[in-house]
Amino acid sequence: MTLYSTGYNIIVTNEEMRIDYLNAQFKKGVLELVVLLAVAKKDMYGYELVSEVSKVIDVNEGTIYPLLKRLTNEHYFETYLQESTEGPPRKYYRLTAAGLLYSKNLGKEWDEFQSNINEFIKETKR
Amino acid sequence: MKKIEFLRELEEQLMILNDNERRDILEEYEQHIDLKISAGMLEEAATTDFGNMTELVDNILSAYNVNLNYNKSKDKVKIKVRMENLFKKVWSHLKNGCKKIGNRCKKINKGIKNTFLSLCISFKNCFNKSNHNLKKLNNNIKNLFRKNREKNMEKTNEKDSIKEATTQGIEISRENKKWSIINKMGTTIKNLFIWFYKLFIVVVELPVLFISVLLIISFGCFVVLLFNRFPVIGILFMLIGSIVNALGILLILFYLLVPIKRYYKVILSSMGIGLLFFGIGIGIAFIEFSQFTYGGEICISEQEVKTDINTFDIPPEGEVLCFLYGANGVRDIIADKTIPIDKIVFETTYNKNEMTVGIYYDEQEQYFAYETMYINNKVGLNFIKMKDLFLKQLNEKVIYEIIDDTYFVTTTIKVAPENFERIVNEENYYENEIENEMEDELEDELEYDIEDELEKDNLKLKIS
């Protein structure tokens, strides 16, 4: 309630909200790459993948499953069932050839992008 | 939110998706939540991590390139949800009703519910298990083939790879051998159920199909009649309404049979319009037919009758028995002076298309009776007669009372005035005689009993 009592606070909250929003956008952009790379390293099932990705970026679980679905629909991933020691069989995700190519291209793009941005930041700091 | 609530809500929101896809998604989410719970998380915390439900749904649906304005089509979804939740609702209503009746009912209800649920769960588990195992088997085989193919394509270490693959295959087959029989049984039972369900729907659908075809044919007939200035506008309206309804029912049944896109809203609204048409048709038909007048009785067979005249001798004294009970029997007994005293004349009228009728004299029992021979019926003729009459009525705006007496026989007996009293044609002549005899016998027995008792009394008196 106090947030809206003074003009100053409103500015702060707006800024926080803006940063939150942009942060979410960053994550959204990079999430696809992270997921692709994680699966390229090793075939994984949903829960495993979520915990793996969560180590790198703090991301809502709700966004990862739809992403997996979309990547599967676009034939970058394929799925298969494998028996687990406990509970029902798990659905594993595997990278296809198309997915591998795509992840490589995306990684290249990311490298270029982030190096450009970093250089620019360094320049501005001087 | 609890796990079950979460999954149910997700399911309802994702109704727009194909059944298989939806099940796939839900299974994955369920598994995820289960794993989280087993990792020591609270059930409610596990579901809240998925964030806002609408956002989640939007995310999922965007993966399928679904238009996110799906809310517009929520009515369709609602109908589907309603149909699928119908069973649950019925169950809950039953439960509430039982609660009101009393505590005993409550206990019984609980028992029933528990057994039912456990049955359901065990069935579900059985199916799931068999499904999972089948999928596993399939995947293993697929993997085997894939590995084979990849290795073949590489064209290096060919022989080794084949050896590996075959050994793997043997191991897998050993693993799955014990499951294969249970799998087969599970899948066959499931398939049987599905086939029975489909068969049932087909059985229901066939008569509806037949009726709708008949309706369409009669619609064509009445359109032709309309052009010939018959007053059939009301009937036509009624037919349109019923055709629309029959087609709607057919489509709904078809939807239950085949998984295609379903337009329940359109069909239900069109069926409403059909009902409206039917009602309007009834009104118009009522007004049209209220102008009709009554034209009296018509006997279809009376148009093809034939009259035979038979003459017989009769004895000078005693009753003359005639047992002439056909469809119409004896119409008249006439005293005619022109007929000699020792003669009797029968004028028999009958439908010559259906039978031949003669009269014979039974010399042993001494009575007159019909001797009837039925000709093989021409069924089509009757239908055509009925049709002609129907059209005649419509055209003349007259309603006849139709008597369809195909076995039409009447007789007129003519005798001299002196013999008029001697003619007997009672339907229960013999029955009356038998009754009379019975009564006599009864009286005799009674008298005999009384005499017996009197004698006994006398004996007793003597002894004492």
Short mmCIF file of N, CA, C and O in Angstrom, two decimals, chain B residues 255-363:
data_model
loop_
_atom_site.label_atom_id
_atom_site.label_comp_id
_atom_site.label_asym_id
_atom_site.label_seq_id
_atom_site.Cartn_x
_atom_site.Cartn_y
_atom_site.Cartn_z
N TYR B 255 -20.86 -38.39 -34.69
CA TYR B 255 -19.76 -37.76 -33.94
C TYR B 255 -19.25 -38.69 -32.84
O TYR B 255 -18.06 -38.71 -32.55
N LEU B 256 -20.18 -39.42 -32.23
CA LEU B 256 -19.75 -40.34 -31.17
C LEU B 256 -18.90 -41.46 -31.74
O LEU B 256 -18.10 -42.08 -31.04
N LEU B 257 -19.09 -41.72 -33.04
CA LEU B 257 -18.42 -42.86 -33.66
C LEU B 257 -17.06 -42.47 -34.22
O LEU B 257 -16.09 -43.22 -34.11
N VAL B 258 -16.97 -41.29 -34.84
CA VAL B 258 -15.77 -40.91 -35.58
C VAL B 258 -15.17 -39.65 -34.98
O VAL B 258 -15.90 -38.69 -34.72
N PRO B 259 -13.88 -39.64 -34.69
CA PRO B 259 -13.26 -38.45 -34.11
C PRO B 259 -12.99 -37.37 -35.15
O PRO B 259 -11.95 -37.35 -35.78
N ILE B 260 -13.97 -36.49 -35.37
CA ILE B 260 -13.77 -35.35 -36.26
C ILE B 260 -14.23 -34.11 -35.54
O ILE B 260 -14.72 -34.18 -34.42
N LYS B 261 -14.06 -32.96 -36.19
CA LYS B 261 -14.45 -31.71 -35.55
C LYS B 261 -15.96 -31.70 -35.37
O LYS B 261 -16.70 -32.08 -36.28
N ARG B 262 -16.41 -31.25 -34.19
CA ARG B 262 -17.83 -31.40 -33.86
C ARG B 262 -18.53 -30.06 -33.77
O ARG B 262 -18.07 -29.17 -33.09
N TYR B 263 -19.65 -29.94 -34.45
CA TYR B 263 -20.42 -28.70 -34.46
C TYR B 263 -21.72 -28.89 -33.68
O TYR B 263 -22.80 -28.81 -34.24
N TYR B 264 -21.61 -29.20 -32.40
CA TYR B 264 -22.81 -29.46 -31.62
C TYR B 264 -23.74 -28.25 -31.59
O TYR B 264 -24.95 -28.38 -31.66
N LYS B 265 -23.13 -27.05 -31.51
CA LYS B 265 -23.94 -25.84 -31.39
C LYS B 265 -24.83 -25.68 -32.61
O LYS B 265 -26.03 -25.47 -32.50
N VAL B 266 -24.20 -25.80 -33.79
CA VAL B 266 -24.95 -25.64 -35.04
C VAL B 266 -26.07 -26.67 -35.10
O VAL B 266 -27.22 -26.35 -35.43
N ILE B 267 -25.72 -27.92 -34.75
CA ILE B 267 -26.70 -28.99 -34.88
C ILE B 267 -27.87 -28.79 -33.93
O ILE B 267 -29.04 -28.90 -34.31
N LEU B 268 -27.54 -28.42 -32.68
CA LEU B 268 -28.61 -28.24 -31.70
C LEU B 268 -29.53 -27.10 -32.10
O LEU B 268 -30.75 -27.20 -32.01
N SER B 269 -28.93 -26.00 -32.62
CA SER B 269 -29.77 -24.87 -33.02
C SER B 269 -30.64 -25.26 -34.22
O SER B 269 -31.82 -24.91 -34.28
N SER B 270 -30.05 -26.01 -35.16
CA SER B 270 -30.84 -26.41 -36.33
C SER B 270 -31.96 -27.36 -35.92
O SER B 270 -33.06 -27.33 -36.49
N MET B 271 -31.70 -28.20 -34.89
CA MET B 271 -32.76 -29.09 -34.42
C MET B 271 -33.88 -28.29 -33.77
O MET B 271 -35.06 -28.63 -33.91
N GLY B 272 -33.51 -27.20 -33.10
CA GLY B 272 -34.53 -26.31 -32.55
C GLY B 272 -35.41 -25.74 -33.65
O GLY B 272 -36.64 -25.72 -33.55
N ILE B 273 -34.75 -25.31 -34.73
CA ILE B 273 -35.50 -24.78 -35.87
C ILE B 273 -36.40 -25.87 -36.45
O ILE B 273 -37.55 -25.62 -36.83
N GLY B 274 -35.87 -27.10 -36.50
CA GLY B 274 -36.67 -28.22 -37.00
C GLY B 274 -37.94 -28.41 -36.17
O GLY B 274 -39.03 -28.59 -36.73
N LEU B 275 -37.79 -28.32 -34.85
CA LEU B 275 -38.95 -28.47 -33.97
C LEU B 275 -39.97 -27.37 -34.24
O LEU B 275 -41.17 -27.62 -34.29
N LEU B 276 -39.45 -26.16 -34.43
CA LEU B 276 -40.31 -25.00 -34.75
C LEU B 276 -41.10 -25.29 -36.01
O LEU B 276 -42.33 -25.12 -36.06
N PHE B 277 -40.42 -25.78 -37.05
CA PHE B 277 -41.08 -26.13 -38.31
C PHE B 277 -42.18 -27.15 -38.07
O PHE B 277 -43.28 -27.03 -38.60
N PHE B 278 -41.86 -28.14 -37.25
CA PHE B 278 -42.81 -29.21 -36.98
C PHE B 278 -44.08 -28.63 -36.35
O PHE B 278 -45.20 -28.96 -36.74
N GLY B 279 -43.87 -27.74 -35.36
CA GLY B 279 -45.02 -27.13 -34.68
C GLY B 279 -45.86 -26.32 -35.64
O GLY B 279 -47.09 -26.43 -35.68
N ILE B 280 -45.19 -25.50 -36.48
CA ILE B 280 -45.92 -24.69 -37.46
C ILE B 280 -46.70 -25.60 -38.39
O ILE B 280 -47.87 -25.35 -38.71
N GLY B 281 -46.04 -26.71 -38.80
CA GLY B 281 -46.69 -27.68 -39.70
C GLY B 281 -47.95 -28.24 -39.08
O GLY B 281 -48.98 -28.34 -39.75
N ILE B 282 -47.87 -28.58 -37.78
CA ILE B 282 -49.06 -29.13 -37.12
C ILE B 282 -50.20 -28.12 -37.15
O ILE B 282 -51.34 -28.46 -37.47
N GLY B 283 -49.86 -26.85 -36.87
CA GLY B 283 -50.88 -25.80 -36.89
C GLY B 283 -51.53 -25.69 -38.25
O GLY B 283 -52.77 -25.70 -38.38
N ILE B 284 -50.71 -25.60 -39.30
CA ILE B 284 -51.24 -25.43 -40.66
C ILE B 284 -52.09 -26.64 -41.04
O ILE B 284 -53.18 -26.50 -41.60
N ALA B 285 -51.56 -27.84 -40.71
CA ALA B 285 -52.29 -29.06 -41.07
C ALA B 285 -53.64 -29.08 -40.38
O ALA B 285 -54.65 -29.47 -40.99
N PHE B 286 -53.68 -28.63 -39.14
CA PHE B 286 -54.95 -28.62 -38.39
C PHE B 286 -55.97 -27.74 -39.10
O PHE B 286 -57.13 -28.13 -39.30
N ILE B 287 -55.51 -26.54 -39.51
CA ILE B 287 -56.43 -25.62 -40.19
C ILE B 287 -56.87 -26.20 -41.53
O ILE B 287 -58.05 -26.16 -41.89
N GLU B 288 -55.92 -26.80 -42.26
CA GLU B 288 -56.25 -27.38 -43.57
C GLU B 288 -57.28 -28.49 -43.44
O GLU B 288 -58.26 -28.54 -44.18
N PHE B 289 -57.04 -29.38 -42.46
CA PHE B 289 -57.92 -30.55 -42.37
C PHE B 289 -59.22 -30.23 -41.67
O PHE B 289 -60.17 -31.01 -41.73
N SER B 290 -59.29 -29.09 -40.96
CA SER B 290 -60.56 -28.74 -40.30
C SER B 290 -61.60 -28.33 -41.33
O SER B 290 -62.79 -28.29 -41.02
N GLN B 291 -61.19 -28.05 -42.56
CA GLN B 291 -62.15 -27.71 -43.60
C GLN B 291 -62.79 -28.96 -44.20
O GLN B 291 -63.73 -28.87 -44.98
N PHE B 292 -62.26 -30.14 -43.86
CA PHE B 292 -62.76 -31.38 -44.46
C PHE B 292 -64.15 -31.71 -43.94
O PHE B 292 -64.51 -31.34 -42.83
N THR B 293 -64.90 -32.43 -44.75
CA THR B 293 -66.23 -32.87 -44.32
C THR B 293 -66.24 -34.38 -44.17
O THR B 293 -65.36 -35.06 -44.68
N TYR B 294 -67.28 -34.88 -43.49
CA TYR B 294 -67.37 -36.31 -43.23
C TYR B 294 -68.16 -36.98 -44.35
O TYR B 294 -69.24 -36.55 -44.71
N GLY B 295 -67.60 -38.02 -44.94
CA GLY B 295 -68.20 -38.63 -46.11
C GLY B 295 -68.84 -39.98 -45.85
O GLY B 295 -69.24 -40.66 -46.79
N GLY B 296 -68.95 -40.40 -44.61
CA GLY B 296 -69.59 -41.68 -44.31
C GLY B 296 -68.65 -42.85 -44.43
O GLY B 296 -67.45 -42.68 -44.63
N GLU B 297 -69.22 -44.06 -44.34
CA GLU B 297 -68.40 -45.27 -44.33
C GLU B 297 -68.08 -45.70 -45.76
O GLU B 297 -68.87 -45.54 -46.66
N ILE B 298 -66.90 -46.27 -45.90
CA ILE B 298 -66.52 -46.90 -47.17
C ILE B 298 -65.92 -48.23 -46.85
O ILE B 298 -65.02 -48.32 -46.00
N CYS B 299 -66.41 -49.28 -47.48
CA CYS B 299 -65.78 -50.59 -47.32
C CYS B 299 -65.01 -50.87 -48.58
O CYS B 299 -65.56 -50.89 -49.68
N ILE B 300 -63.72 -51.05 -48.42
CA ILE B 300 -62.86 -51.19 -49.59
C ILE B 300 -63.31 -52.37 -50.44
O ILE B 300 -63.39 -52.30 -51.65
N SER B 301 -63.69 -53.47 -49.78
CA SER B 301 -63.97 -54.70 -50.52
C SER B 301 -65.34 -54.67 -51.17
O SER B 301 -65.65 -55.50 -52.00
N GLU B 302 -66.19 -53.74 -50.77
CA GLU B 302 -67.55 -53.74 -51.27
C GLU B 302 -67.61 -53.43 -52.77
O GLU B 302 -68.63 -53.60 -53.40
N GLN B 303 -66.46 -52.97 -53.29
CA GLN B 303 -66.45 -52.64 -54.71
C GLN B 303 -66.21 -53.86 -55.58
O GLN B 303 -66.42 -53.81 -56.79
N GLU B 304 -65.72 -54.97 -55.02
CA GLU B 304 -65.47 -56.16 -55.83
C GLU B 304 -66.26 -57.35 -55.31
O GLU B 304 -65.74 -58.44 -55.21
N VAL B 305 -67.55 -57.14 -54.99
CA VAL B 305 -68.31 -58.24 -54.41
C VAL B 305 -69.03 -59.02 -55.50
O VAL B 305 -69.24 -58.54 -56.60
N LYS B 306 -69.37 -60.25 -55.13
CA LYS B 306 -70.07 -61.12 -56.05
C LYS B 306 -71.20 -61.76 -55.26
O LYS B 306 -71.04 -62.03 -54.07
N THR B 307 -72.35 -61.96 -55.86
CA THR B 307 -73.48 -62.56 -55.16
C THR B 307 -73.85 -63.89 -55.81
O THR B 307 -74.02 -63.95 -57.03
N ASP B 308 -73.87 -64.95 -55.00
CA ASP B 308 -74.30 -66.28 -55.46
C ASP B 308 -75.67 -66.58 -54.86
O ASP B 308 -75.95 -66.19 -53.73
N ILE B 309 -76.50 -67.32 -55.63
CA ILE B 309 -77.80 -67.74 -55.10
C ILE B 309 -77.82 -69.26 -55.07
O ILE B 309 -77.58 -69.91 -56.09
N ASN B 310 -78.04 -69.85 -53.89
CA ASN B 310 -78.11 -71.30 -53.72
C ASN B 310 -79.49 -71.68 -53.20
O ASN B 310 -80.01 -71.04 -52.29
N THR B 311 -80.05 -72.73 -53.78
CA THR B 311 -81.37 -73.19 -53.34
C THR B 311 -81.26 -74.62 -52.82
O THR B 311 -80.57 -75.45 -53.44
N PHE B 312 -81.88 -74.88 -51.66
CA PHE B 312 -81.86 -76.22 -51.06
C PHE B 312 -83.28 -76.64 -50.70
O PHE B 312 -84.15 -75.80 -50.51
N ASP B 313 -83.44 -78.00 -50.59
CA ASP B 313 -84.71 -78.53 -50.07
C ASP B 313 -84.64 -78.53 -48.55
O ASP B 313 -83.58 -78.71 -47.98
N ILE B 314 -85.81 -78.36 -47.91
CA ILE B 314 -85.84 -78.51 -46.45
C ILE B 314 -86.94 -79.50 -46.08
O ILE B 314 -87.96 -79.61 -46.77
N PRO B 315 -86.76 -80.22 -44.96
CA PRO B 315 -87.79 -81.17 -44.52
C PRO B 315 -89.06 -80.41 -44.09
O PRO B 315 -88.98 -79.23 -43.74
N PRO B 316 -90.20 -81.12 -44.11
CA PRO B 316 -91.48 -80.43 -43.84
C PRO B 316 -91.62 -79.97 -42.39
O PRO B 316 -92.36 -79.06 -42.10
N GLU B 317 -90.93 -80.63 -41.43
CA GLU B 317 -91.13 -80.27 -40.02
C GLU B 317 -89.79 -80.09 -39.29
O GLU B 317 -88.75 -80.51 -39.77
N GLY B 318 -89.86 -79.53 -38.11
CA GLY B 318 -88.67 -79.38 -37.25
C GLY B 318 -87.90 -78.10 -37.54
O GLY B 318 -88.22 -77.34 -38.46
N GLU B 319 -86.86 -77.87 -36.67
CA GLU B 319 -86.03 -76.67 -36.84
C GLU B 319 -85.12 -76.82 -38.02
O GLU B 319 -84.63 -77.92 -38.31
N VAL B 320 -84.84 -75.70 -38.70
CA VAL B 320 -83.83 -75.68 -39.76
C VAL B 320 -82.63 -74.93 -39.21
O VAL B 320 -82.70 -73.73 -38.94
N LEU B 321 -81.53 -75.66 -38.97
CA LEU B 321 -80.35 -75.04 -38.35
C LEU B 321 -79.44 -74.43 -39.41
O LEU B 321 -79.08 -75.11 -40.37
N CYS B 322 -79.08 -73.16 -39.24
CA CYS B 322 -78.11 -72.50 -40.12
C CYS B 322 -77.02 -71.93 -39.22
O CYS B 322 -77.33 -71.17 -38.30
N PHE B 323 -75.79 -72.34 -39.47
CA PHE B 323 -74.67 -71.73 -38.70
C PHE B 323 -73.81 -70.93 -39.64
O PHE B 323 -72.79 -71.41 -40.13
N LEU B 324 -74.26 -69.73 -39.94
CA LEU B 324 -73.57 -68.89 -40.93
C LEU B 324 -72.95 -67.69 -40.21
O LEU B 324 -73.59 -66.66 -40.05
N TYR B 325 -71.71 -67.87 -39.72
CA TYR B 325 -71.04 -66.74 -39.07
C TYR B 325 -69.76 -66.46 -39.82
O TYR B 325 -68.76 -67.13 -39.60
N GLY B 326 -69.77 -65.55 -40.73
CA GLY B 326 -68.52 -65.15 -41.42
C GLY B 326 -68.09 -63.84 -40.83
O GLY B 326 -68.29 -63.58 -39.64
N ALA B 327 -67.49 -63.02 -41.66
CA ALA B 327 -67.07 -61.69 -41.20
C ALA B 327 -68.30 -60.87 -40.84
O ALA B 327 -68.28 -60.13 -39.87
N ASN B 328 -69.38 -61.04 -41.61
CA ASN B 328 -70.57 -60.25 -41.35
C ASN B 328 -71.80 -61.10 -41.05
O ASN B 328 -72.78 -60.61 -40.52
N GLY B 329 -71.72 -62.38 -41.43
CA GLY B 329 -72.79 -63.30 -41.06
C GLY B 329 -74.09 -63.04 -41.79
O GLY B 329 -74.11 -62.45 -42.87
N VAL B 330 -75.17 -63.48 -41.16
CA VAL B 330 -76.49 -63.34 -41.77
C VAL B 330 -76.99 -61.92 -41.57
O VAL B 330 -76.98 -61.39 -40.47
N ARG B 331 -77.35 -61.31 -42.67
CA ARG B 331 -77.80 -59.93 -42.56
C ARG B 331 -79.33 -59.91 -42.33
O ARG B 331 -79.82 -59.10 -41.56
N ASP B 332 -79.98 -60.80 -42.99
CA ASP B 332 -81.45 -60.74 -42.96
C ASP B 332 -82.05 -62.13 -43.17
O ASP B 332 -81.49 -62.94 -43.90
N ILE B 333 -83.18 -62.36 -42.53
CA ILE B 333 -83.99 -63.55 -42.86
C ILE B 333 -85.33 -63.01 -43.36
O ILE B 333 -86.04 -62.30 -42.64
N ILE B 334 -85.63 -63.32 -44.63
CA ILE B 334 -86.79 -62.69 -45.27
C ILE B 334 -87.85 -63.77 -45.57
O ILE B 334 -87.52 -64.86 -46.06
N ALA B 335 -89.10 -63.44 -45.27
CA ALA B 335 -90.22 -64.32 -45.65
C ALA B 335 -90.73 -63.88 -47.03
O ALA B 335 -91.16 -62.75 -47.20
N ASP B 336 -90.58 -64.78 -47.99
CA ASP B 336 -90.91 -64.43 -49.38
C ASP B 336 -91.96 -65.40 -49.91
O ASP B 336 -91.79 -66.61 -49.86
N LYS B 337 -93.06 -64.86 -50.39
CA LYS B 337 -94.17 -65.71 -50.83
C LYS B 337 -93.85 -66.45 -52.11
O LYS B 337 -94.44 -67.50 -52.40
N THR B 338 -92.94 -65.94 -52.92
CA THR B 338 -92.64 -66.56 -54.21
C THR B 338 -91.86 -67.85 -54.06
O THR B 338 -91.76 -68.65 -55.00
N ILE B 339 -91.34 -68.10 -52.87
CA ILE B 339 -90.53 -69.30 -52.68
C ILE B 339 -91.41 -70.43 -52.17
O ILE B 339 -92.21 -70.24 -51.26
N PRO B 340 -91.27 -71.64 -52.78
CA PRO B 340 -92.10 -72.77 -52.37
C PRO B 340 -91.82 -73.19 -50.93
O PRO B 340 -90.75 -72.87 -50.37
N ILE B 341 -92.80 -73.96 -50.35
CA ILE B 341 -92.73 -74.31 -48.93
C ILE B 341 -91.53 -75.20 -48.62
O ILE B 341 -90.89 -75.08 -47.57
N ASP B 342 -91.16 -76.10 -49.55
CA ASP B 342 -90.08 -77.05 -49.25
C ASP B 342 -88.71 -76.56 -49.72
O ASP B 342 -87.80 -77.35 -49.90
N LYS B 343 -88.57 -75.27 -49.95
CA LYS B 343 -87.28 -74.74 -50.42
C LYS B 343 -86.74 -73.68 -49.47
O LYS B 343 -87.51 -73.01 -48.76
N ILE B 344 -85.41 -73.51 -49.49
CA ILE B 344 -84.75 -72.38 -48.79
C ILE B 344 -83.72 -71.78 -49.75
O ILE B 344 -83.04 -72.53 -50.46
N VAL B 345 -83.61 -70.47 -49.78
CA VAL B 345 -82.71 -69.79 -50.73
C VAL B 345 -81.69 -68.95 -49.97
O VAL B 345 -82.07 -68.19 -49.07
N PHE B 346 -80.43 -69.14 -50.30
CA PHE B 346 -79.36 -68.33 -49.69
C PHE B 346 -78.78 -67.41 -50.74
O PHE B 346 -78.35 -67.88 -51.80
N GLU B 347 -78.78 -66.11 -50.46
CA GLU B 347 -78.10 -65.16 -51.35
C GLU B 347 -76.82 -64.71 -50.64
O GLU B 347 -76.87 -63.95 -49.67
N THR B 348 -75.69 -65.20 -51.11
CA THR B 348 -74.42 -64.94 -50.43
C THR B 348 -73.60 -63.91 -51.21
O THR B 348 -73.39 -64.07 -52.41
N THR B 349 -73.14 -62.90 -50.50
CA THR B 349 -72.34 -61.84 -51.12
C THR B 349 -70.94 -61.89 -50.50
O THR B 349 -70.81 -61.94 -49.29
N TYR B 350 -69.93 -61.90 -51.34
CA TYR B 350 -68.57 -62.00 -50.81
C TYR B 350 -67.58 -61.31 -51.72
O TYR B 350 -67.88 -60.96 -52.86
N ASN B 351 -66.36 -61.14 -51.20
CA ASN B 351 -65.30 -60.47 -51.96
C ASN B 351 -64.60 -61.50 -52.84
O ASN B 351 -63.85 -62.34 -52.37
N LYS B 352 -64.82 -61.39 -54.13
CA LYS B 352 -64.36 -62.44 -55.04
C LYS B 352 -62.83 -62.41 -55.21
O LYS B 352 -62.24 -63.39 -55.66
N ASN B 353 -62.19 -61.27 -54.83
CA ASN B 353 -60.73 -61.21 -54.95
C ASN B 353 -60.03 -62.00 -53.86
O ASN B 353 -58.87 -62.35 -53.98
N GLU B 354 -60.74 -62.18 -52.75
CA GLU B 354 -60.10 -62.80 -51.59
C GLU B 354 -60.48 -64.26 -51.43
O GLU B 354 -59.72 -65.04 -50.87
N MET B 355 -61.73 -64.63 -51.85
CA MET B 355 -62.17 -65.99 -51.55
C MET B 355 -63.37 -66.38 -52.41
O MET B 355 -63.99 -65.55 -53.07
N THR B 356 -63.66 -67.71 -52.39
CA THR B 356 -64.92 -68.18 -52.96
C THR B 356 -65.72 -68.78 -51.81
O THR B 356 -65.17 -69.46 -50.95
N VAL B 357 -67.04 -68.51 -51.80
CA VAL B 357 -67.87 -68.99 -50.71
C VAL B 357 -69.03 -69.81 -51.28
O VAL B 357 -69.70 -69.37 -52.21
N GLY B 358 -69.21 -70.98 -50.72
CA GLY B 358 -70.39 -71.76 -51.07
C GLY B 358 -71.13 -72.13 -49.80
O GLY B 358 -70.61 -71.94 -48.71
N ILE B 359 -72.36 -72.68 -49.94
CA ILE B 359 -73.08 -73.13 -48.74
C ILE B 359 -73.35 -74.62 -48.90
O ILE B 359 -73.72 -75.07 -49.98
N TYR B 360 -73.10 -75.39 -47.86
CA TYR B 360 -73.32 -76.83 -47.95
C TYR B 360 -74.23 -77.29 -46.82
O TYR B 360 -74.35 -76.61 -45.80
N TYR B 361 -74.84 -78.48 -47.02
CA TYR B 361 -75.72 -79.04 -46.00
C TYR B 361 -75.06 -80.26 -45.39
O TYR B 361 -74.71 -81.20 -46.09
N ASP B 362 -74.85 -80.22 -44.09
CA ASP B 362 -74.25 -81.36 -43.40
C ASP B 362 -75.36 -82.35 -43.07
O ASP B 362 -76.24 -82.03 -42.26
N GLU B 363 -75.34 -83.54 -43.73
CA GLU B 363 -76.48 -84.45 -43.61
C GLU B 363 -76.50 -85.17 -42.27
O GLU B 363 -77.55 -85.50 -41.75
#
